[in-house]
């Protein structure tokens, strides 16, 4: 390896086939085959369909990523792939493809925790991002407040005790007939709505870092049914903005509880929900008020992608953390 490591990253944990190439912290390519249209007609991700779609995309996307990066496969210093958490059949496709490619090329293979990818994503947006930091991870499967003490050294301070933030958005959007995925649909509707129109509950006020979103979903469904029947339902943009505000309020509150308690000066964000306009705005307001630096990556690096897996791979390679070719996926992997 000469100087800056060049790493290919492969992400196939859910419904996006993501291939990225980095040189150290620098993103050289990030290409994606989204399966959103395929799953939209089912109203959610169908695991077997996702795995098959990854099989169809992974090889040609690898060629595209390498060609965009201007890198020949023999120039790679390592190949990294998501090991978990995620859908087991989907994970196996990228993980096995990466191991086979690494073996054939005689390169190191590195298994990467998907959530660690989201933790590193702010670095791709701005190389100044560095621990110690508090990072909010909010995606379709997770909502966590993480104290990132160092690269590779994390303490999960709090998590959701039921649904993840993205899951709550997806389920409520589906109920409201706004389509799939729900997060972007709620974000769009809410732009013209009044966030104070309906006072939806903010759960677990006594637990500083934990979340609960399933009661919010029930509360919205009950509210809409009652008011629809009575003919007193506010316009959908108001419903969407009020729901979004209830979710954003707790995500922001609990992140900054951790910032205040730990005294860190750096706040990061990762995961698909971090693409939300209102959440980005509110996090920035709170960060500015406290004089701490906020690092939220561009929207396409908040959602699942290969570059975030590649950049973790580059770090792990630097630390000599190479995976065994006998290693396997772990659908329930934790940070
Ligand atoms: O990180 P991600 O791409 O996949 C998982 O690892 O889960 O996150 C997907 C989640 C979905 O729930 C989606 O509705 C949500 O991120 N999402 C958003 C926005 N864009 C995507 N939520 C709120 N506002 C958005 N703009
Ligand atoms: Zn994700």
Short mmCIF file of C-alpha atoms and ligand atoms in Angstrom, two decimals:
data_model
loop_
_atom_site.label_atom_id
_atom_site.label_comp_id
_atom_site.label_asym_id
_atom_site.label_seq_id
_atom_site.Cartn_x
_atom_site.Cartn_y
_atom_site.Cartn_z
CA UNK A 1 0.00 0.00 0.00
CA UNK A 2 1.41 3.37 -0.99
CA UNK A 3 0.32 6.32 1.20
CA UNK A 4 -3.42 6.96 1.13
CA UNK A 5 -5.40 3.71 0.97
CA UNK A 6 -7.80 3.29 -1.95
CA UNK A 7 -10.79 1.24 -0.85
CA UNK A 8 -13.93 -0.07 -2.58
CA UNK A 9 -17.02 -0.17 -0.33
CA UNK A 10 -20.10 -2.29 -0.98
CA UNK A 11 -23.42 -1.66 0.77
CA UNK A 12 -26.32 -4.10 0.35
CA UNK A 13 -27.97 -4.22 3.79
CA UNK A 14 -31.45 -3.15 2.70
CA UNK A 15 -32.93 -1.72 -0.51
CA UNK A 16 -30.06 0.27 -2.01
CA UNK A 17 -27.11 -1.30 -3.83
CA UNK A 18 -24.35 1.20 -3.02
CA UNK A 19 -20.79 1.14 -4.37
CA UNK A 20 -18.22 3.70 -3.32
CA UNK A 21 -14.52 4.32 -3.78
CA UNK A 22 -12.45 6.43 -1.39
CA UNK A 23 -8.82 7.44 -1.20
CA UNK A 24 -8.42 7.86 2.56
CA UNK A 25 -11.19 10.33 3.52
CA UNK A 26 -11.67 11.58 0.01
CA UNK A 27 -14.67 10.27 -1.89
CA UNK A 28 -13.74 9.31 -5.45
CA UNK A 29 -17.03 7.66 -6.50
CA UNK A 30 -20.42 6.90 -4.99
CA UNK A 31 -22.95 5.13 -7.20
CA UNK A 32 -26.31 3.69 -6.27
CA UNK A 33 -29.04 1.45 -7.67
CA UNK A 34 -32.14 2.31 -5.69
CA UNK A 35 -34.88 -0.30 -5.38
CA UNK A 36 -37.44 2.21 -4.13
CA UNK A 37 -39.66 1.84 -7.22
CA UNK A 38 -39.55 -1.95 -7.01
CA UNK A 39 -40.66 -2.03 -3.35
CA UNK A 40 -43.06 0.94 -3.55
CA UNK A 41 -45.84 -1.21 -4.97
CA UNK A 42 -45.60 -3.49 -1.91
CA UNK A 43 -45.55 -0.50 0.49
CA UNK A 44 -42.26 -1.64 2.05
CA UNK A 45 -39.08 -3.64 1.45
CA UNK A 46 -39.61 -7.29 0.47
CA UNK A 47 -36.41 -9.10 1.60
CA UNK A 48 -36.25 -11.75 -1.15
CA UNK A 49 -36.90 -9.15 -3.86
CA UNK A 50 -34.18 -6.91 -2.37
CA UNK A 51 -31.60 -9.71 -2.42
CA UNK A 52 -32.33 -10.53 -6.07
CA UNK A 53 -32.09 -6.89 -7.10
CA UNK A 54 -28.67 -6.63 -5.39
CA UNK A 55 -27.50 -9.67 -7.41
CA UNK A 56 -28.57 -7.93 -10.64
CA UNK A 57 -26.81 -4.63 -9.81
CA UNK A 58 -23.68 -5.32 -7.81
CA UNK A 59 -21.31 -6.32 -10.63
CA UNK A 60 -22.03 -3.54 -13.10
CA UNK A 61 -22.12 -0.93 -10.29
CA UNK A 62 -18.66 -2.08 -9.21
CA UNK A 63 -17.40 -1.40 -12.74
CA UNK A 64 -19.14 1.99 -12.77
CA UNK A 65 -17.72 3.04 -9.39
CA UNK A 66 -14.17 2.03 -10.35
CA UNK A 67 -14.45 3.76 -13.71
CA UNK A 68 -15.84 6.99 -12.16
CA UNK A 69 -13.06 6.92 -9.59
CA UNK A 70 -10.46 6.35 -12.31
CA UNK A 71 -9.18 3.35 -10.37
CA UNK A 72 -8.31 -0.07 -11.75
CA UNK A 73 -9.31 -2.99 -9.54
CA UNK A 74 -5.67 -4.01 -9.19
CA UNK A 75 -4.95 -0.55 -7.65
CA UNK A 76 -7.34 -1.17 -4.74
CA UNK A 77 -5.75 -1.54 -1.31
CA UNK A 78 -8.80 -3.28 0.18
CA UNK A 79 -12.41 -4.22 -0.44
CA UNK A 80 -14.97 -3.51 2.29
CA UNK A 81 -18.58 -4.63 2.57
CA UNK A 82 -21.43 -4.23 5.03
CA UNK A 83 -21.51 -7.17 7.44
CA UNK A 84 -24.68 -6.14 9.32
CA UNK A 85 -27.12 -5.14 10.65
CA UNK A 86 -29.69 -5.60 7.90
CA UNK A 87 -31.66 -8.14 5.90
CA UNK A 88 -29.67 -11.37 5.90
CA UNK A 89 -30.29 -12.32 2.24
CA UNK A 90 -29.45 -8.80 1.07
CA UNK A 91 -26.27 -8.65 3.19
CA UNK A 92 -25.04 -12.02 1.87
CA UNK A 93 -25.03 -10.72 -1.72
CA UNK A 94 -22.64 -7.78 -1.16
CA UNK A 95 -20.56 -9.52 1.49
CA UNK A 96 -19.96 -12.66 -0.59
CA UNK A 97 -19.31 -10.64 -3.75
CA UNK A 98 -16.74 -8.53 -1.86
CA UNK A 99 -15.00 -11.55 -0.35
CA UNK A 100 -14.81 -13.27 -3.76
CA UNK A 101 -13.41 -10.16 -5.45
CA UNK A 102 -10.86 -9.61 -2.67
CA UNK A 103 -9.79 -13.24 -2.80
CA UNK A 104 -9.47 -13.23 -6.60
CA UNK A 105 -7.42 -10.02 -6.54
CA UNK A 106 -5.33 -11.08 -3.53
CA UNK A 107 -6.47 -7.99 -1.56
CA UNK A 108 -7.51 -7.61 2.10
CA UNK A 109 -11.22 -7.97 2.83
CA UNK A 110 -12.90 -5.85 5.55
CA UNK A 111 -16.37 -6.41 7.02
CA UNK A 112 -18.01 -3.14 8.15
CA UNK A 113 -20.83 -2.41 10.60
CA UNK A 114 -23.51 -0.49 8.66
CA UNK A 115 -24.14 1.85 11.62
CA UNK A 116 -20.43 2.64 11.80
CA UNK A 117 -20.76 3.66 8.15
CA UNK A 118 -23.47 6.18 9.09
CA UNK A 119 -21.24 7.40 11.96
CA UNK A 120 -18.40 8.11 9.50
CA UNK A 121 -20.59 9.70 6.79
CA UNK A 122 -20.11 13.28 8.13
CA UNK A 123 -16.40 12.86 7.36
CA UNK A 124 -17.18 12.47 3.65
CA UNK A 125 -19.03 15.79 3.70
CA UNK A 126 -16.33 17.63 5.66
CA UNK A 127 -12.85 16.28 6.54
CA UNK A 128 -12.84 18.47 9.70
CA UNK A 129 -15.31 16.07 11.37
CA UNK A 130 -13.52 14.18 14.17
CA UNK A 131 -14.24 12.64 17.57
CA UNK A 132 -14.84 13.25 20.42
CA UNK A 133 -18.38 13.85 19.17
CA UNK A 134 -22.01 13.10 19.88
CA UNK A 135 -23.65 11.59 16.80
CA UNK A 136 -27.36 11.16 16.18
CA UNK A 137 -28.08 8.10 14.05
CA UNK A 138 -31.62 8.09 12.71
CA UNK A 139 -32.62 5.69 9.95
CA UNK A 140 -35.34 3.27 8.98
CA UNK A 141 -34.03 0.64 11.37
CA UNK A 142 -32.27 2.64 14.12
CA UNK A 143 -32.52 5.74 16.30
CA UNK A 144 -29.49 6.12 18.54
CA UNK A 145 -27.51 8.78 20.34
CA UNK A 146 -23.86 7.73 20.21
CA UNK A 147 -20.89 9.15 22.09
CA UNK A 148 -18.07 8.72 19.58
CA UNK A 149 -15.04 8.86 21.89
CA UNK A 150 -12.54 8.05 19.16
CA UNK A 151 -12.53 6.39 15.75
CA UNK A 152 -13.65 2.84 16.50
CA UNK A 153 -14.58 3.61 20.13
CA UNK A 154 -18.28 4.22 20.69
CA UNK A 155 -20.73 4.29 23.55
CA UNK A 156 -24.39 4.04 22.62
CA UNK A 157 -26.01 6.39 25.14
CA UNK A 158 -29.60 5.82 24.10
CA UNK A 159 -31.78 4.03 21.55
CA UNK A 160 -35.38 3.61 20.60
CA UNK A 161 -37.29 1.16 22.76
CA UNK A 162 -39.68 0.35 19.91
CA UNK A 163 -39.92 1.81 16.37
CA UNK A 164 -37.10 3.78 14.74
CA UNK A 165 -37.78 7.37 13.64
CA UNK A 166 -37.74 6.42 9.94
CA UNK A 167 -40.01 3.47 10.59
CA UNK A 168 -42.52 5.78 12.31
CA UNK A 169 -42.40 8.15 9.32
CA UNK A 170 -42.78 5.28 6.84
CA UNK A 171 -45.73 3.73 8.71
CA UNK A 172 -47.62 6.99 9.28
CA UNK A 173 -47.04 8.15 5.68
CA UNK A 174 -48.44 4.86 4.49
CA UNK A 175 -51.53 5.34 6.68
CA UNK A 176 -51.94 8.87 5.32
CA UNK A 177 -51.68 7.54 1.75
CA UNK A 178 -48.51 9.52 1.04
CA UNK A 179 -46.60 6.55 -0.42
CA UNK A 180 -43.27 4.88 0.25
CA UNK A 181 -40.71 5.74 1.51
CA UNK A 182 -42.56 7.91 3.99
CA UNK A 183 -39.75 10.15 5.25
CA UNK A 184 -39.25 12.17 2.05
CA UNK A 185 -43.07 12.27 1.51
CA UNK A 186 -43.70 13.71 5.01
CA UNK A 187 -40.81 16.14 4.52
CA UNK A 188 -42.43 17.43 1.28
CA UNK A 189 -45.97 17.67 2.69
CA UNK A 190 -44.77 19.32 5.90
CA UNK A 191 -43.09 22.15 3.99
CA UNK A 192 -46.48 23.90 3.62
CA UNK A 193 -47.91 22.84 6.98
CA UNK A 194 -48.19 24.28 10.48
CA UNK A 195 -46.01 22.31 12.94
CA UNK A 196 -48.10 23.58 15.87
CA UNK A 197 -51.47 22.52 14.37
CA UNK A 198 -51.72 19.29 16.40
CA UNK A 199 -49.98 18.56 19.72
CA UNK A 200 -48.76 15.00 19.19
CA UNK A 201 -47.02 13.38 22.22
CA UNK A 202 -43.28 13.58 22.92
CA UNK A 203 -42.42 10.25 24.56
CA UNK A 204 -40.03 9.36 27.40
CA UNK A 205 -39.36 12.88 28.75
CA UNK A 206 -37.66 11.37 31.84
CA UNK A 207 -35.13 9.29 29.90
CA UNK A 208 -32.47 11.66 28.58
CA UNK A 209 -31.22 9.67 25.59
CA UNK A 210 -33.92 7.10 24.73
CA UNK A 211 -36.70 7.29 22.14
CA UNK A 212 -40.11 5.72 21.66
CA UNK A 213 -42.07 6.33 18.46
CA UNK A 214 -44.73 3.62 18.37
CA UNK A 215 -47.14 5.57 20.61
CA UNK A 216 -46.83 8.54 18.27
CA UNK A 217 -47.89 6.40 15.33
CA UNK A 218 -50.95 5.12 17.27
CA UNK A 219 -51.76 8.64 18.39
CA UNK A 220 -51.69 9.94 14.79
CA UNK A 221 -53.88 7.10 13.52
CA UNK A 222 -56.45 7.66 16.32
CA UNK A 223 -56.43 11.43 15.74
CA UNK A 224 -56.91 11.15 11.98
CA UNK A 225 -59.72 8.56 12.25
CA UNK A 226 -61.65 10.59 14.84
CA UNK A 227 -61.28 13.92 13.09
CA UNK A 228 -61.88 12.51 9.61
CA UNK A 229 -65.21 11.03 10.81
CA UNK A 230 -66.14 14.31 12.48
CA UNK A 231 -65.15 16.31 9.39
CA UNK A 232 -62.65 18.34 11.47
CA UNK A 233 -59.37 16.95 10.12
CA UNK A 234 -56.84 19.74 9.45
CA UNK A 235 -55.22 19.78 5.98
CA UNK A 236 -52.70 16.93 5.46
CA UNK A 237 -49.70 19.32 5.35
CA UNK A 238 -50.62 20.40 8.92
CA UNK A 239 -50.89 16.76 10.05
CA UNK A 240 -47.52 15.96 8.40
CA UNK A 241 -45.80 19.05 9.85
CA UNK A 242 -47.12 18.33 13.37
CA UNK A 243 -46.03 14.70 13.21
CA UNK A 244 -42.60 15.67 11.85
CA UNK A 245 -42.20 18.27 14.60
CA UNK A 246 -42.96 15.70 17.32
CA UNK A 247 -40.24 13.41 15.93
CA UNK A 248 -37.72 16.19 15.32
CA UNK A 249 -38.29 17.66 18.80
CA UNK A 250 -37.24 14.49 20.60
CA UNK A 251 -34.36 13.71 18.23
CA UNK A 252 -32.94 17.20 18.77
CA UNK A 253 -33.62 17.30 22.53
CA UNK A 254 -31.96 13.98 23.26
CA UNK A 255 -28.96 14.68 21.05
CA UNK A 256 -28.30 17.94 22.84
CA UNK A 257 -28.91 16.33 26.26
CA UNK A 258 -25.87 14.22 25.38
CA UNK A 259 -23.91 17.20 24.07
CA UNK A 260 -24.57 19.14 27.29
CA UNK A 261 -23.77 16.20 29.58
CA UNK A 262 -20.56 15.19 27.77
CA UNK A 263 -19.28 18.68 27.02
CA UNK A 264 -18.19 17.69 23.50
CA UNK A 265 -17.84 20.46 20.92
CA UNK A 266 -18.64 18.35 17.86
CA UNK A 267 -22.06 17.02 16.84
CA UNK A 268 -22.65 14.70 13.91
CA UNK A 269 -25.61 13.15 12.17
CA UNK A 270 -26.12 10.10 10.00
CA UNK A 271 -28.87 7.85 8.64
CA UNK A 272 -31.68 8.46 6.18
CA UNK A 273 -33.84 10.57 8.54
CA UNK A 274 -30.97 13.06 8.73
CA UNK A 275 -31.96 14.05 5.17
CA UNK A 276 -35.03 15.70 6.72
CA UNK A 277 -35.09 19.48 6.12
CA UNK A 278 -36.68 20.39 9.45
CA UNK A 279 -34.31 18.16 11.46
CA UNK A 280 -31.27 19.65 9.72
CA UNK A 281 -32.53 23.17 10.41
CA UNK A 282 -33.32 22.51 14.09
CA UNK A 283 -29.98 20.78 14.76
CA UNK A 284 -28.16 23.73 13.21
CA UNK A 285 -30.12 26.20 15.39
CA UNK A 286 -29.25 24.32 18.59
CA UNK A 287 -25.60 23.86 17.57
CA UNK A 288 -25.27 27.59 16.81
CA UNK A 289 -26.91 28.51 20.11
CA UNK A 290 -24.27 26.49 21.99
CA UNK A 291 -21.34 27.35 19.75
CA UNK A 292 -20.65 23.72 18.86
CA UNK A 293 -19.78 22.49 15.36
CA UNK A 294 -22.44 20.47 13.50
CA UNK A 295 -21.48 18.00 10.79
CA UNK A 296 -24.42 16.63 8.83
CA UNK A 297 -23.46 15.14 5.47
CA UNK A 298 -25.16 16.04 2.18
CA UNK A 299 -28.51 14.23 1.79
CA UNK A 300 -27.23 11.48 -0.51
CA UNK A 301 -24.63 10.54 2.10
CA UNK A 302 -27.24 10.44 4.91
CA UNK A 303 -29.12 7.61 3.22
CA UNK A 304 -27.45 4.25 2.60
CA UNK A 305 -24.44 4.37 0.29
CA UNK A 306 -21.20 2.59 -0.53
CA UNK A 307 -18.81 5.48 0.14
CA UNK A 308 -19.54 5.41 3.89
CA UNK A 309 -18.64 1.71 3.98
CA UNK A 310 -15.46 2.40 1.99
CA UNK A 311 -14.29 5.17 4.36
CA UNK A 312 -14.74 2.94 7.43
CA UNK A 313 -12.84 0.27 5.48
CA UNK A 314 -9.96 2.71 4.89
CA UNK A 315 -9.78 3.49 8.62
CA UNK A 316 -9.90 -0.16 9.61
CA UNK A 317 -7.18 -0.97 7.09
CA UNK A 318 -5.04 1.73 8.70
CA UNK A 319 -5.57 0.07 12.08
CA UNK A 320 -4.79 -3.37 10.64
CA UNK A 321 -8.35 -4.60 11.23
CA UNK A 322 -8.69 -7.07 8.38
CA UNK A 323 -11.51 -9.64 8.28
CA UNK A 324 -11.10 -13.33 7.77
CA UNK A 325 -12.38 -14.85 4.50
CA UNK A 326 -14.33 -17.25 6.72
CA UNK A 327 -16.27 -14.40 8.34
CA UNK A 328 -20.00 -14.19 7.76
CA UNK A 329 -22.80 -11.62 7.81
CA UNK A 330 -24.54 -10.81 11.09
CA UNK A 331 -28.08 -9.46 10.60
CA UNK A 332 -28.23 -8.35 14.24
CA UNK A 333 -24.78 -6.71 14.49
CA UNK A 334 -24.64 -3.86 17.03
CA UNK A 335 -22.22 -0.96 17.44
O1 LIG B 1 -30.31 5.02 6.42
P1 LIG B 1 -31.40 4.64 5.50
O2 LIG B 1 -31.24 4.99 4.04
O3 LIG B 1 -31.67 3.10 5.56
C1 LIG B 1 -31.63 2.39 6.77
O4 LIG B 1 -30.49 2.01 7.17
O5 LIG B 1 -32.71 2.25 7.38
O6 LIG B 1 -32.75 5.30 6.09
C2 LIG B 1 -33.98 5.12 5.46
C3 LIG B 1 -35.02 5.91 6.22
C4 LIG B 1 -36.45 5.65 5.76
O7 LIG B 1 -37.27 5.41 6.89
C5 LIG B 1 -36.84 6.96 5.07
O8 LIG B 1 -38.24 7.24 5.16
C6 LIG B 1 -36.03 7.96 5.86
O9 LIG B 1 -34.79 7.32 6.07
N1 LIG B 1 -35.82 9.23 5.12
C7 LIG B 1 -36.28 10.43 5.55
C8 LIG B 1 -35.96 11.38 4.55
N2 LIG B 1 -35.31 10.71 3.54
C9 LIG B 1 -35.24 9.41 3.93
N3 LIG B 1 -36.93 10.77 6.67
C10 LIG B 1 -37.29 12.07 6.82
N4 LIG B 1 -37.04 13.03 5.91
C11 LIG B 1 -36.38 12.74 4.76
N5 LIG B 1 -36.13 13.69 3.86
ZN1 LIG B 2 -28.76 2.90 6.92
#
